[in-house]
């Protein structure tokens, strides 16, 4: 939902930015006291999910307060940490986050997370095999060849033992006959008059070009730990190791609620209405993060409709777009109060996306409130939804990915900025079209650079948040 009230969302962001820019001194900008009856958060250690005396949904427990424009927002790193810890209060084990593991056939396991370690069910290879096309040899040469067109092929039963001083044609992957001591490659030997000779430039050594049984692993060896994301190569490894199906972590179910009277599902913008850019984007993005989107529902700016949708949702995570500020049709906060939800994050010191939020609706149910502007919503996905879903799916935290900036980036006086960038020659090149309502920059980006308050000069190393896809793109925007 686009914020239309001058006190809501982006209008508030602009007003706040201008005031901060005029102050030019962080000490001149008063954050104001924490709202009465609440404890101000100053670091990730004061996680609202761990405050004593607060039981989600308990009778008389305080619901989320209406946003106060002077209330300090949660620092961006703290917000991500809170989101990552949020499910752990009631779910101690990553492999038990959403119930019992689900056994999935290999073709259906791609992109899922292993719920248990992957151990080899057999030796790999499970017998001595030929690494090359050529001849299996027994002892030193020259070697007597069998009459006719005899050969050992892959997939066939074990051949007869090979007497010392003899050789037989063999195919790559075929089981090496008992008694064989080496394999001579086709291009390194010459057969004439019923005898095989090795080329002088390629003398034979014992065991050459034979893959011994168990060379890659032995039965029972640990191949991958629990928590690994199943890739196409892992599917191949699992099949080679004897698996028909894999135990996977159940994907958290997410329901998407796109809010706003002004949004169109098709056609060109008209009469003050605009196209819904988030509806088509969010479900695939969440699926890439390991979630299972149940539905994308479009709701009008109606408080009762939103309350019913959130209260009745069967999802583990409800994701809303818009309505997180304090305008006349911003109904997310009132809905959370009615549901006696526990606000874990209520506003983040990041641009774009300042009015994002995270709430606990029940011990095993959360709501992520994204701003209505598209790039601001992307910021909310990376700040709150990604860490939350990472924990729910049991995925490991990504390693920090710093990169030097190819150009200076202006910063917000107090807030972190997330700026779309592309990688060029090991540098992060900032892209244009990075306003809160724009997707043109992030559409061709490799990631979002985390620019600290005050900005960063060219050459400064900044963290870059990966996007769950890769885009081939010819060069930076002019």
XYZ file of C-alpha atoms in Angstrom:
478
model
C 0.000 0.000 0.000
C 1.400 3.382 -0.952
C 1.434 5.832 1.936
C -0.784 8.754 1.103
C -0.903 10.537 4.441
C 1.856 13.161 4.841
C 2.725 11.623 8.237
C 3.023 8.083 6.867
C 5.825 6.009 5.407
C 7.877 7.718 2.708
C 6.615 11.196 3.493
C 7.825 10.701 7.046
C 11.135 9.396 5.699
C 11.630 12.517 3.592
C 10.675 14.819 6.442
C 13.052 13.016 8.772
C 15.866 13.075 6.185
C 15.516 16.795 5.655
C 15.574 17.512 9.365
C 18.659 15.400 9.843
C 20.429 16.954 6.892
C 19.736 20.449 8.217
C 21.020 19.523 11.638
C 24.342 18.260 10.194
C 25.218 17.039 13.613
C 23.955 13.811 15.063
C 24.080 15.315 18.504
C 21.552 17.993 17.498
C 18.874 15.468 16.583
C 16.909 14.289 19.561
C 15.494 10.814 19.411
C 13.282 11.574 22.357
C 12.579 9.308 25.285
C 11.338 5.797 24.900
C 7.546 5.550 24.938
C 6.163 5.279 28.447
C 5.667 1.743 29.612
C 8.287 0.270 27.279
C 11.986 -0.395 27.554
C 14.107 1.248 24.894
C 16.306 -1.113 22.891
C 19.872 -0.039 22.315
C 21.520 -3.218 21.082
C 20.858 -6.686 19.769
C 21.370 -8.025 23.280
C 18.061 -6.448 24.283
C 16.047 -8.727 22.033
C 12.336 -8.082 22.630
C 11.784 -11.782 22.157
C 13.766 -12.359 25.360
C 12.376 -9.617 27.628
C 11.229 -11.043 30.956
C 7.615 -10.887 31.985
C 6.208 -10.983 28.462
C 4.352 -14.026 27.261
C 3.034 -13.858 23.675
C -0.713 -13.749 23.698
C -0.946 -13.696 27.491
C -4.025 -11.937 28.882
C -3.265 -8.349 29.712
C 0.087 -8.402 27.933
C 0.777 -5.074 26.223
C 0.186 -5.086 22.485
C 2.255 -3.119 19.994
C 2.045 0.636 20.484
C 1.268 3.093 17.729
C 4.517 4.212 16.094
C 6.061 7.310 17.629
C 7.971 9.428 15.162
C 10.498 10.262 17.888
C 10.984 6.666 19.042
C 14.431 5.403 18.040
C 14.377 2.767 15.329
C 16.246 -0.509 15.773
C 19.753 -0.356 14.292
C 19.961 -2.357 11.081
C 22.436 -5.021 12.313
C 20.386 -5.491 15.486
C 17.172 -5.908 13.500
C 18.712 -8.717 11.437
C 20.004 -10.421 14.576
C 16.590 -10.195 16.266
C 14.897 -11.680 13.194
C 17.375 -14.560 13.073
C 16.823 -15.363 16.772
C 13.052 -14.920 16.784
C 12.043 -18.572 16.109
C 14.575 -20.105 18.486
C 12.639 -19.304 21.641
C 10.217 -22.140 20.975
C 12.168 -24.184 18.427
C 15.475 -25.376 19.854
C 16.652 -27.577 16.972
C 17.039 -26.522 13.312
C 15.931 -29.983 12.204
C 12.716 -29.682 14.233
C 11.755 -26.161 13.248
C 8.581 -27.060 11.411
C 7.921 -30.599 12.567
C 9.292 -33.978 11.560
C 11.653 -34.239 8.571
C 10.020 -34.879 5.219
C 11.409 -37.659 3.027
C 11.498 -36.333 -0.532
C 12.371 -38.299 -3.680
C 15.571 -36.996 -5.230
C 13.818 -35.144 -8.088
C 11.745 -33.203 -5.522
C 14.546 -32.435 -3.042
C 16.322 -29.701 -5.017
C 16.560 -26.468 -3.014
C 15.438 -28.071 0.230
C 17.582 -28.348 3.361
C 18.945 -31.633 4.676
C 17.313 -32.502 7.977
C 19.941 -35.116 8.819
C 23.571 -35.755 7.907
C 24.138 -37.438 4.551
C 26.245 -40.562 5.078
C 27.384 -42.933 2.363
C 25.296 -46.085 2.041
C 28.022 -47.805 0.015
C 31.691 -47.556 -0.876
C 32.393 -45.193 -3.784
C 33.299 -46.697 -6.112
C 31.778 -49.915 -4.870
C 34.357 -52.012 -6.751
C 37.679 -51.451 -8.531
C 36.893 -49.756 -11.831
C 38.776 -48.698 -14.906
C 39.374 -44.955 -15.150
C 40.046 -45.110 -18.905
C 39.255 -46.983 -22.108
C 42.142 -49.340 -22.887
C 43.379 -52.709 -21.695
C 43.365 -54.321 -18.272
C 46.813 -55.774 -17.622
C 48.137 -58.502 -15.340
C 51.805 -58.203 -14.431
C 54.589 -56.847 -16.637
C 54.399 -56.828 -20.429
C 54.270 -57.553 -23.197
C 50.838 -59.098 -22.670
C 49.042 -61.907 -24.442
C 45.643 -60.837 -25.892
C 42.642 -63.199 -26.010
C 41.372 -64.417 -29.281
C 38.289 -62.908 -30.862
C 36.727 -59.606 -29.810
C 36.584 -60.122 -26.066
C 36.258 -57.055 -23.795
C 35.093 -56.015 -20.339
C 32.222 -53.509 -20.410
C 30.643 -51.252 -17.788
C 27.515 -52.601 -16.148
C 28.381 -56.256 -16.706
C 29.095 -58.945 -14.163
C 32.626 -59.514 -12.949
C 34.906 -60.927 -15.639
C 36.977 -64.061 -15.299
C 40.313 -63.700 -13.509
C 43.101 -62.357 -15.709
C 46.200 -64.598 -15.766
C 49.627 -63.047 -15.265
C 51.082 -61.733 -18.522
C 47.667 -61.338 -20.162
C 45.542 -58.313 -21.155
C 41.950 -57.711 -22.210
C 40.104 -54.717 -23.641
C 38.222 -52.720 -20.973
C 35.845 -49.734 -21.040
C 35.797 -46.749 -18.722
C 33.771 -47.543 -15.594
C 33.951 -51.303 -16.100
C 34.810 -53.580 -13.197
C 38.504 -54.502 -13.262
C 38.966 -58.290 -13.606
C 40.493 -60.159 -10.660
C 44.250 -60.329 -11.113
C 44.539 -57.085 -13.075
C 47.318 -54.807 -11.840
C 46.944 -51.757 -14.122
C 45.091 -50.292 -17.070
C 46.911 -49.190 -20.231
C 45.175 -46.389 -22.111
C 44.224 -47.059 -25.712
C 46.475 -44.286 -27.009
C 49.470 -45.601 -25.059
C 49.481 -49.175 -26.412
C 49.801 -51.090 -29.672
C 48.307 -54.511 -30.392
C 49.976 -56.656 -33.014
C 50.148 -60.371 -33.682
C 48.063 -61.233 -30.623
C 50.348 -59.266 -28.282
C 50.011 -55.899 -26.591
C 52.963 -53.530 -26.200
C 53.155 -50.344 -24.144
C 54.618 -47.284 -25.846
C 58.174 -46.619 -24.583
C 57.174 -43.096 -23.602
C 54.417 -44.452 -21.337
C 55.733 -47.210 -19.097
C 53.195 -49.017 -16.970
C 53.137 -48.599 -13.196
C 51.137 -50.786 -10.792
C 47.610 -49.492 -10.146
C 47.664 -46.901 -12.929
C 44.253 -45.779 -14.192
C 42.405 -48.015 -11.724
C 39.945 -46.376 -9.360
C 40.147 -48.564 -6.250
C 37.066 -49.459 -4.264
C 36.296 -46.784 -1.645
C 38.592 -44.183 -3.227
C 35.963 -41.439 -2.770
C 34.342 -42.699 0.412
C 33.621 -45.742 2.508
C 30.180 -46.859 3.574
C 29.165 -44.820 6.624
C 31.420 -41.848 5.831
C 29.880 -38.414 6.427
C 29.339 -36.733 3.063
C 27.380 -33.627 4.120
C 26.127 -32.234 7.430
C 22.526 -31.490 8.279
C 21.581 -27.997 7.151
C 23.146 -28.233 3.708
C 20.998 -26.834 0.908
C 20.395 -29.503 -1.726
C 21.977 -28.490 -5.030
C 21.978 -30.390 -8.343
C 25.450 -31.759 -7.511
C 24.243 -32.960 -4.100
C 21.428 -34.823 -5.842
C 24.044 -36.582 -7.955
C 26.217 -37.373 -4.931
C 23.230 -38.726 -3.019
C 22.255 -40.956 -5.925
C 25.821 -42.248 -6.281
C 25.915 -42.945 -2.530
C 22.781 -45.090 -2.739
C 19.906 -42.722 -1.862
C 16.479 -42.719 -3.507
C 15.094 -39.978 -1.252
C 16.464 -37.427 1.201
C 15.287 -36.287 4.658
C 14.527 -32.570 4.382
C 13.437 -29.800 6.704
C 9.787 -28.839 6.089
C 9.612 -25.454 4.421
C 7.934 -22.728 6.471
C 4.581 -21.757 4.996
C 4.216 -18.099 4.090
C 1.063 -16.204 3.162
C 1.491 -12.878 1.356
C -1.015 -10.070 1.929
C -0.652 -7.200 -0.545
C -2.506 -4.183 0.827
C -3.833 -1.130 -0.980
C -6.876 0.272 -2.771
C -4.599 1.869 -5.362
C -3.075 -1.335 -6.744
C -3.912 -2.801 -10.156
C -3.261 -6.401 -11.132
C -3.138 -5.737 -14.882
C -3.105 -2.996 -17.484
C -1.559 0.451 -17.370
C -1.740 2.824 -14.394
C -4.716 5.170 -14.545
C -6.864 7.440 -12.402
C -4.376 7.538 -9.549
C -3.992 3.781 -9.446
C -0.691 1.961 -9.984
C 0.400 -1.566 -10.852
C 1.109 -4.005 -8.056
C 4.845 -4.646 -8.438
C 5.230 -6.688 -5.257
C 2.587 -9.364 -5.790
C 4.387 -11.025 -8.745
C 7.805 -10.676 -7.087
C 7.404 -11.852 -3.508
C 6.327 -15.483 -3.881
C 9.279 -16.479 -6.125
C 11.677 -14.548 -3.892
C 10.385 -16.282 -0.755
C 10.584 -19.647 -2.475
C 14.237 -18.912 -3.286
C 14.753 -18.244 0.436
C 13.449 -21.705 1.275
C 9.821 -20.876 2.096
C 6.636 -22.413 0.734
C 4.300 -19.590 -0.374
C 0.699 -20.640 0.237
C -1.010 -17.751 -1.520
C -0.699 -14.120 -2.538
C -3.861 -12.259 -1.532
C -4.748 -8.689 -2.446
C -6.666 -6.796 0.223
C -8.287 -3.391 0.140
C -7.490 -0.779 2.765
C -9.937 -2.306 5.201
C -9.068 -2.890 8.853
C -11.524 -5.753 9.357
C -10.368 -7.557 6.198
C -6.756 -7.350 7.323
C -7.575 -8.507 10.852
C -9.491 -11.518 9.553
C -6.778 -12.423 7.053
C -4.004 -12.359 9.649
C -6.008 -14.038 12.408
C -7.194 -16.868 10.165
C -3.984 -17.461 8.211
C -2.666 -21.040 8.479
C 0.855 -19.875 7.586
C 3.936 -19.961 9.792
C 4.827 -16.487 8.533
C 2.424 -13.799 7.350
C 4.042 -11.221 5.087
C 2.250 -7.908 4.534
C 3.132 -5.081 2.165
C 2.299 -1.498 3.089
C 0.290 -0.227 6.003
C 3.162 -0.245 8.505
C 3.301 3.525 9.104
C 0.797 5.734 10.949
C -1.501 6.997 8.198
C -5.310 6.842 8.274
C -5.406 3.623 6.220
C -2.311 1.999 7.723
C -3.940 -0.868 9.603
C -1.041 -3.194 10.445
C -0.262 -1.788 13.903
C -3.923 -1.680 15.007
C -4.329 -5.256 13.768
C -1.333 -6.401 15.797
C -2.738 -4.715 18.891
C -6.065 -6.480 18.438
C -4.234 -9.806 18.101
C -2.131 -9.098 21.215
C 0.967 -9.669 19.114
C 4.474 -9.079 20.410
C 6.415 -6.498 18.424
C 10.010 -7.624 18.069
C 11.117 -4.904 15.636
C 9.115 -1.738 15.033
C 10.999 0.401 12.548
C 14.588 -0.061 11.434
C 17.311 2.537 10.991
C 17.775 1.735 7.303
C 16.972 3.492 4.027
C 14.954 2.572 2.127
C 12.488 0.631 4.239
C 12.490 2.485 7.545
C 8.895 1.521 8.613
C 9.345 -2.268 8.380
C 8.396 -4.434 11.359
C 8.509 -7.941 12.799
C 5.940 -9.341 15.240
C 5.298 -12.653 16.959
C 1.638 -13.623 16.565
C 1.991 -16.903 18.462
C 4.902 -19.031 19.682
C 5.360 -20.550 16.212
C 3.880 -17.813 14.045
C 5.357 -14.484 12.925
C 4.391 -11.487 10.834
C 6.821 -9.496 8.713
C 5.490 -6.088 7.721
C 7.155 -4.683 4.607
C 6.820 -1.096 3.404
C 4.701 -0.608 0.305
C 7.353 0.905 -1.957
C 9.073 -1.810 -4.010
C 12.765 -1.223 -3.171
C 11.821 -0.489 0.432
C 10.057 -3.867 0.470
C 13.216 -5.520 -0.900
C 15.104 -3.893 1.961
C 12.594 -5.417 4.375
C 12.977 -8.846 2.789
C 16.742 -8.790 3.237
C 16.624 -7.225 6.698
C 13.855 -9.204 8.407
C 12.383 -11.951 6.213
C 15.662 -13.527 5.084
C 17.151 -14.006 8.593
C 13.817 -15.253 9.958
C 13.369 -17.782 7.156
C 17.011 -18.810 7.337
C 16.492 -19.920 10.926
C 13.143 -21.563 10.177
C 14.682 -23.588 7.341
C 17.863 -24.474 9.227
C 20.104 -22.833 6.641
C 23.519 -21.582 7.724
C 24.169 -17.860 7.889
C 25.983 -16.656 4.775
C 29.591 -15.648 5.202
C 30.179 -11.875 5.033
C 30.937 -10.751 1.507
C 32.886 -7.473 1.609
C 33.859 -5.637 -1.566
C 35.457 -2.251 -2.252
C 33.159 0.407 -3.675
C 33.949 1.524 -7.216
C 32.527 4.976 -6.450
C 31.651 7.022 -3.399
C 28.133 6.559 -2.000
C 26.337 9.290 -0.103
C 24.976 8.133 3.228
C 22.121 8.959 5.518
C 23.240 10.966 8.554
C 22.081 8.291 11.012
C 20.759 5.273 9.125
C 22.298 2.427 7.151
C 21.653 2.535 3.398
C 21.131 -0.504 1.170
C 22.272 0.357 -2.353
C 22.039 -1.932 -5.420
C 25.465 -2.761 -6.871
C 27.030 -4.901 -9.595
C 30.454 -6.506 -9.394
C 33.011 -5.321 -11.912
C 36.646 -6.445 -11.572
C 36.226 -7.252 -7.879
C 34.634 -3.885 -7.120
C 31.030 -3.084 -6.205
C 29.682 -0.541 -8.673
C 26.728 1.469 -7.232
C 23.717 1.637 -9.525
C 21.366 4.456 -10.232
C 17.613 4.162 -9.796
C 17.912 3.297 -6.129
C 14.962 5.284 -4.794
C 12.490 3.526 -2.476
C 9.865 3.153 -5.227
C 12.297 1.922 -7.913
C 13.130 -1.606 -9.039
C 15.177 -0.705 -12.120
C 18.467 -0.744 -10.214
C 17.970 -3.902 -8.171
C 16.635 -5.723 -11.255
C 20.172 -5.844 -12.681
C 22.075 -5.916 -9.381
C 24.353 -8.625 -8.022
C 23.624 -7.549 -4.461
C 22.880 -4.678 -2.110
C 25.798 -2.834 -0.555
C 25.461 -2.031 3.135
C 26.515 1.616 3.377
C 27.084 2.826 6.950
C 25.643 6.080 8.289
C 27.487 9.021 6.794
C 28.299 7.238 3.532
C 31.420 5.588 2.178
C 34.259 6.746 -0.057
C 35.484 4.987 -3.168
C 37.617 1.976 -2.256
C 35.915 1.459 1.103
C 35.131 -2.186 1.823
C 31.403 -2.658 2.461
C 29.325 -5.759 3.088
C 27.288 -6.859 0.075
C 24.073 -8.811 0.604
C 23.624 -11.514 -2.000
C 20.440 -11.746 -4.023
C 19.014 -15.251 -4.577
C 19.786 -15.208 -8.287
C 22.524 -14.170 -10.706
C 22.027 -11.691 -13.544
C 24.320 -11.410 -16.542
C 24.444 -7.726 -17.422
C 26.774 -5.907 -19.840
C 27.742 -2.930 -17.709
C 26.808 -0.176 -15.275
C 23.992 2.251 -15.973
C 25.013 5.578 -17.393
